mmCIF file of C-alpha atoms in Angstrom:
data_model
loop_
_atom_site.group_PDB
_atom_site.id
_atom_site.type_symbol
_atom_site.label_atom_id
_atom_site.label_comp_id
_atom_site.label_asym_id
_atom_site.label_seq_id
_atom_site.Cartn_x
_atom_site.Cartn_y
_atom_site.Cartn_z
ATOM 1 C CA UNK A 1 47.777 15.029 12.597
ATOM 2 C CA UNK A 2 48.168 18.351 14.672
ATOM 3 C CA UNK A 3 46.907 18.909 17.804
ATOM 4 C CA UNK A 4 45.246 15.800 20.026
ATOM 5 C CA UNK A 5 42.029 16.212 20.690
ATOM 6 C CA UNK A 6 40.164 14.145 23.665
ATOM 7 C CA UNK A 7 37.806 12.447 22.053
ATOM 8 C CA UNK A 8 35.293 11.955 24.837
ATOM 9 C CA UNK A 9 35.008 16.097 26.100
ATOM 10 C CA UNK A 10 36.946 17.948 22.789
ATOM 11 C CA UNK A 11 39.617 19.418 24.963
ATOM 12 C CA UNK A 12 42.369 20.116 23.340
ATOM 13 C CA UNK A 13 44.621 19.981 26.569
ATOM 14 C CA UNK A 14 46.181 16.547 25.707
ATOM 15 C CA UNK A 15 49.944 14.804 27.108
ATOM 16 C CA UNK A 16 51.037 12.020 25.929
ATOM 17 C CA UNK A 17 51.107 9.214 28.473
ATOM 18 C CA UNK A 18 53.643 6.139 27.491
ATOM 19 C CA UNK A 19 51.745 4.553 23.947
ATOM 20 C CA UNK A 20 47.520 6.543 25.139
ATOM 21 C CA UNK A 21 47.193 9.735 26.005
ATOM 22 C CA UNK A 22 45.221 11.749 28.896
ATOM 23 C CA UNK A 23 42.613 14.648 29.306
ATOM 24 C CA UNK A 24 43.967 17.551 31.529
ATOM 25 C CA UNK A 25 40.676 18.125 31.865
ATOM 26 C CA UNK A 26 37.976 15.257 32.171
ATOM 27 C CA UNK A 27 41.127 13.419 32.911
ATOM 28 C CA UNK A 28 40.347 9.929 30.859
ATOM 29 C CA UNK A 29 42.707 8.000 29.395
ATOM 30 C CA UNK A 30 42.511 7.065 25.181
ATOM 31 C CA UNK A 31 44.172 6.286 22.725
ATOM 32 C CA UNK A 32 45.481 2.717 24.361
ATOM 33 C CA UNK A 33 42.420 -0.299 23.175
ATOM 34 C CA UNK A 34 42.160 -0.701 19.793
ATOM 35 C CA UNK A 35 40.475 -3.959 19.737
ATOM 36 C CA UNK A 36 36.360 -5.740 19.796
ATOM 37 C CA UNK A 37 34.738 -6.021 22.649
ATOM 38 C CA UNK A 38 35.968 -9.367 21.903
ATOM 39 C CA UNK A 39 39.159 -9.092 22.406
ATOM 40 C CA UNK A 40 40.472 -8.402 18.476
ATOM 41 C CA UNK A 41 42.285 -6.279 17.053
ATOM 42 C CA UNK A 42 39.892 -4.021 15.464
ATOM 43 C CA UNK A 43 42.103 -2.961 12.351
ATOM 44 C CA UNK A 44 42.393 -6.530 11.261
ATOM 45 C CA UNK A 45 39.301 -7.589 11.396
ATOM 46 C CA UNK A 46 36.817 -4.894 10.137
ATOM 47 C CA UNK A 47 35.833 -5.365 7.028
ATOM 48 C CA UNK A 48 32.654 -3.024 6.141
ATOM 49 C CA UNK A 49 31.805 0.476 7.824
ATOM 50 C CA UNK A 50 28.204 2.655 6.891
ATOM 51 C CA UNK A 51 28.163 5.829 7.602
ATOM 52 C CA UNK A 52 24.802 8.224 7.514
ATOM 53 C CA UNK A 53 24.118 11.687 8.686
ATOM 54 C CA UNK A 54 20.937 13.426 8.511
ATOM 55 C CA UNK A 55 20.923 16.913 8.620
ATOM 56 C CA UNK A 56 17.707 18.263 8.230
ATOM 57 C CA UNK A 57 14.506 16.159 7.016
ATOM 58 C CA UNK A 58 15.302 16.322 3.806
ATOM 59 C CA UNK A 59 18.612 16.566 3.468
ATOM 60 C CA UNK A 60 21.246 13.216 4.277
ATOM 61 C CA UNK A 61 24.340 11.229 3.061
ATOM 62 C CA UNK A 62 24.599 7.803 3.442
ATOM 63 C CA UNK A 63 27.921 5.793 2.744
ATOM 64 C CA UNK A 64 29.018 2.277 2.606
ATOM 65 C CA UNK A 65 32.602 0.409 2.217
ATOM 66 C CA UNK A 66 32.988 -3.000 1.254
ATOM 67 C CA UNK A 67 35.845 -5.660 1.604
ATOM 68 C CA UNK A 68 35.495 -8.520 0.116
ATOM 69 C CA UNK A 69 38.064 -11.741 0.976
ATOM 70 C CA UNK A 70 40.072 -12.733 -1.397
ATOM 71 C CA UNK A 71 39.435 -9.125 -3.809
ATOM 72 C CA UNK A 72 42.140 -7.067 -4.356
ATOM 73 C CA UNK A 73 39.716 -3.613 -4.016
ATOM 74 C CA UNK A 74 37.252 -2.205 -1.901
ATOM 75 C CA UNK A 75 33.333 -1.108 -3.389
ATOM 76 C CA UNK A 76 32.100 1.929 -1.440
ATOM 77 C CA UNK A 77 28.931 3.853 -2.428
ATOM 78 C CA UNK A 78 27.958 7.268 -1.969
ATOM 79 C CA UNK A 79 24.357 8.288 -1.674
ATOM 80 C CA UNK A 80 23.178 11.688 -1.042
ATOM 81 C CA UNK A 81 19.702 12.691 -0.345
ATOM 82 C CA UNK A 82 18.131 16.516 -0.408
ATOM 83 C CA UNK A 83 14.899 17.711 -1.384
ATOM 84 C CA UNK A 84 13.534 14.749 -2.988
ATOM 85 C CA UNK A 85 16.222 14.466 -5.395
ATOM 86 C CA UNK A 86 18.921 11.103 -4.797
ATOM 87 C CA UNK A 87 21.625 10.995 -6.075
ATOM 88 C CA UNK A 88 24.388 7.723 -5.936
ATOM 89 C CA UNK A 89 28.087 7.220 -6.701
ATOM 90 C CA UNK A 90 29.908 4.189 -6.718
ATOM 91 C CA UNK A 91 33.705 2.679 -7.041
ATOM 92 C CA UNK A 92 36.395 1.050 -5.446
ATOM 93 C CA UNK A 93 39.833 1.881 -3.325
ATOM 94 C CA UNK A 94 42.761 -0.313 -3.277
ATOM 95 C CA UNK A 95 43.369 -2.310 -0.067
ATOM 96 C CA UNK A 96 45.846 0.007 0.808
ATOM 97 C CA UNK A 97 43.470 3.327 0.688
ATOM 98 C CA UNK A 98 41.481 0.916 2.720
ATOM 99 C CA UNK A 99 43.997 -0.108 5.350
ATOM 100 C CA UNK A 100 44.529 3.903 5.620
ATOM 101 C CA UNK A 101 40.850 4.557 6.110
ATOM 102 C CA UNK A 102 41.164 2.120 8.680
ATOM 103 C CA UNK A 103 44.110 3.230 10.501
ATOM 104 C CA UNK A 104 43.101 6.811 10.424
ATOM 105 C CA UNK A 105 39.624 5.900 12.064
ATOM 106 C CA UNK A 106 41.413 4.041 15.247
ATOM 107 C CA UNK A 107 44.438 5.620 15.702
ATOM 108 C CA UNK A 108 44.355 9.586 14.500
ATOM 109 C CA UNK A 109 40.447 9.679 15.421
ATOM 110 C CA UNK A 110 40.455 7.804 18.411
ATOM 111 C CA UNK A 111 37.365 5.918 17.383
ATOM 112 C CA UNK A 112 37.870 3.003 19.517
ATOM 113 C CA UNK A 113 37.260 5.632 22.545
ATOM 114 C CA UNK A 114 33.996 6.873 21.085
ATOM 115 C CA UNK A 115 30.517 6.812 23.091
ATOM 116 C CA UNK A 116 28.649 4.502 21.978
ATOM 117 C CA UNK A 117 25.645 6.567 21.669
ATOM 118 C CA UNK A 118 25.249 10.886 21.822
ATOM 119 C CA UNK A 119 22.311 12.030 22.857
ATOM 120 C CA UNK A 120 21.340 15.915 24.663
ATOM 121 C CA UNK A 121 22.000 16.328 28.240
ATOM 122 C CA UNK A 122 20.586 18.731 30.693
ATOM 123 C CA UNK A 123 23.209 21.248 30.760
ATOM 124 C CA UNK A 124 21.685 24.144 29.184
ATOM 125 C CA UNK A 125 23.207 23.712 25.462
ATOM 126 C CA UNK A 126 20.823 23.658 22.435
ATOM 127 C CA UNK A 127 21.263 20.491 20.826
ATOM 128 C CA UNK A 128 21.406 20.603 16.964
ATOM 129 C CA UNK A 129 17.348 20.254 15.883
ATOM 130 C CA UNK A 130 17.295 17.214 13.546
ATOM 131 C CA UNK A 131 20.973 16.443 12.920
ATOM 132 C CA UNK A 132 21.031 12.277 13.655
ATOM 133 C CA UNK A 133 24.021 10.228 12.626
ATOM 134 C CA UNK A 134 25.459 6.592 12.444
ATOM 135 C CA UNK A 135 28.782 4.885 11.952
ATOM 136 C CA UNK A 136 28.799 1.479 11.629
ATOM 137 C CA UNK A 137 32.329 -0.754 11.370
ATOM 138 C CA UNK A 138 31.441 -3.954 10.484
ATOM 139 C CA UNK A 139 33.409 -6.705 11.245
ATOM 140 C CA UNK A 140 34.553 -10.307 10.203
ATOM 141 C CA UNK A 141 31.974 -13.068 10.954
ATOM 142 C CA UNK A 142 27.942 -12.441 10.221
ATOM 143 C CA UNK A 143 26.135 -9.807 11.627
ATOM 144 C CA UNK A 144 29.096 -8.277 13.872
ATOM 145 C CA UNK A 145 29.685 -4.381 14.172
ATOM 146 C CA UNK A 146 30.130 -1.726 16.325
ATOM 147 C CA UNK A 147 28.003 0.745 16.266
ATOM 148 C CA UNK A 148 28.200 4.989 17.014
ATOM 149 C CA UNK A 149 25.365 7.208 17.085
ATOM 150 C CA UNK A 150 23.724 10.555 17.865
ATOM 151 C CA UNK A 151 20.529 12.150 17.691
ATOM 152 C CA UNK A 152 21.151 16.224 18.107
ATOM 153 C CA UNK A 153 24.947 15.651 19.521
ATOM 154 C CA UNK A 154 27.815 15.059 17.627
ATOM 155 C CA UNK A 155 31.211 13.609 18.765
ATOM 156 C CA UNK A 156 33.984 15.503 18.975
ATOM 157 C CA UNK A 157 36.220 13.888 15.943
ATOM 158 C CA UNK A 158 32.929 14.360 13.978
ATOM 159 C CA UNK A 159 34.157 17.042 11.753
ATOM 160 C CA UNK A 160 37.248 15.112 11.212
ATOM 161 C CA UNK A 161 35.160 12.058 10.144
ATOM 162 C CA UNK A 162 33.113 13.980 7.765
ATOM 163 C CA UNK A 163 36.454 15.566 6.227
ATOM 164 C CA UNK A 164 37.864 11.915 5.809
ATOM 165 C CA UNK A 165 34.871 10.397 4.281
ATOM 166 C CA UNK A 166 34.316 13.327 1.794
ATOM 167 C CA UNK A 167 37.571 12.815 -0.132
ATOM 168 C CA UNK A 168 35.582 9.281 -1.430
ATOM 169 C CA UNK A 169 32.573 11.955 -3.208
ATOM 170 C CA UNK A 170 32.997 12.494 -6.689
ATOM 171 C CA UNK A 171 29.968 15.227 -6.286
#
């Protein structure tokens, strides 16, 4: 995976600390819950995620994975959006590519660790004009997900993200 990157401030100044690791700098602690906020373990039971990112007004990618009980493959759909003009792609990973998706997510992107929402602060940085995003993991059960998103401030696995999700675009 390379270097460990805290995924609450971006530093890269990371020690491993028994099975999580720690910030040298903002001095947190990640990389130790992987579960709901009820109390599951979050690999097992998500079975969806939706991903969007807007980039400009008229410019955005949407995506959406699947699982289905019982189904031996995953659907996922890739829509893209940009001047007018859409543009959609859809197939299917094995439950393994899926389980990998997964795993990557919580344990190499730290996702569990996230903010739950990004927004500008005071501190004298521009945020980026127009750039909103969404990640949705959906989980077992009706109507249950977690939910990560910014408005003008990205996370700092976002990159990351992006890179693992594109593999899935045929365009």
């Amino acid at each position: 995976m390379g270097e460990v990157m805290c995924p609450h401030c971006g530093s890269k100044e990371t020690v491993k600390n028994g099975e999580s690791y720690q910030c040298k700098d903002c001095d947190r602690v990640f990389g130790r819950d992987h579960e709901t906020d009820d109390g599951l373990n979050l690999e097992e039971v998500m079975t969806g995620l939706r991903f969007s990112y807007e980039q400009s007004e008229d410019r955005s990618i949407h995506m959406r994975f699947a699982e289905e009980e019982n189904v031996p493959d995953v659907v996922y759909e890739f829509y893209t959006a940009e001047n007018g003009k859409i543009s959609k792609e859809a197939d299917v990973i094995s439950l393994k590519e899926w389980n990998e998706l997964k795993h990557m997510l919580i344990y190499n992107l730290f996702v569990c660790d996230w903010d739950r929402q990004y927004f500008p602060v005071n501190d004298g940085s521009e945020p980026l004009i127009g750039q909103r995003w969404r990640l949705d993991l959906i989980l077992q059960g009706e109507d249950q997900e977690i939910s990560y998103r910014g408005d003008g401030v990205l996370p700092p696995y976002f990159r990351q993200l992006t890179a693992l999700l594109k593999k899935y675009a045929k365009s």
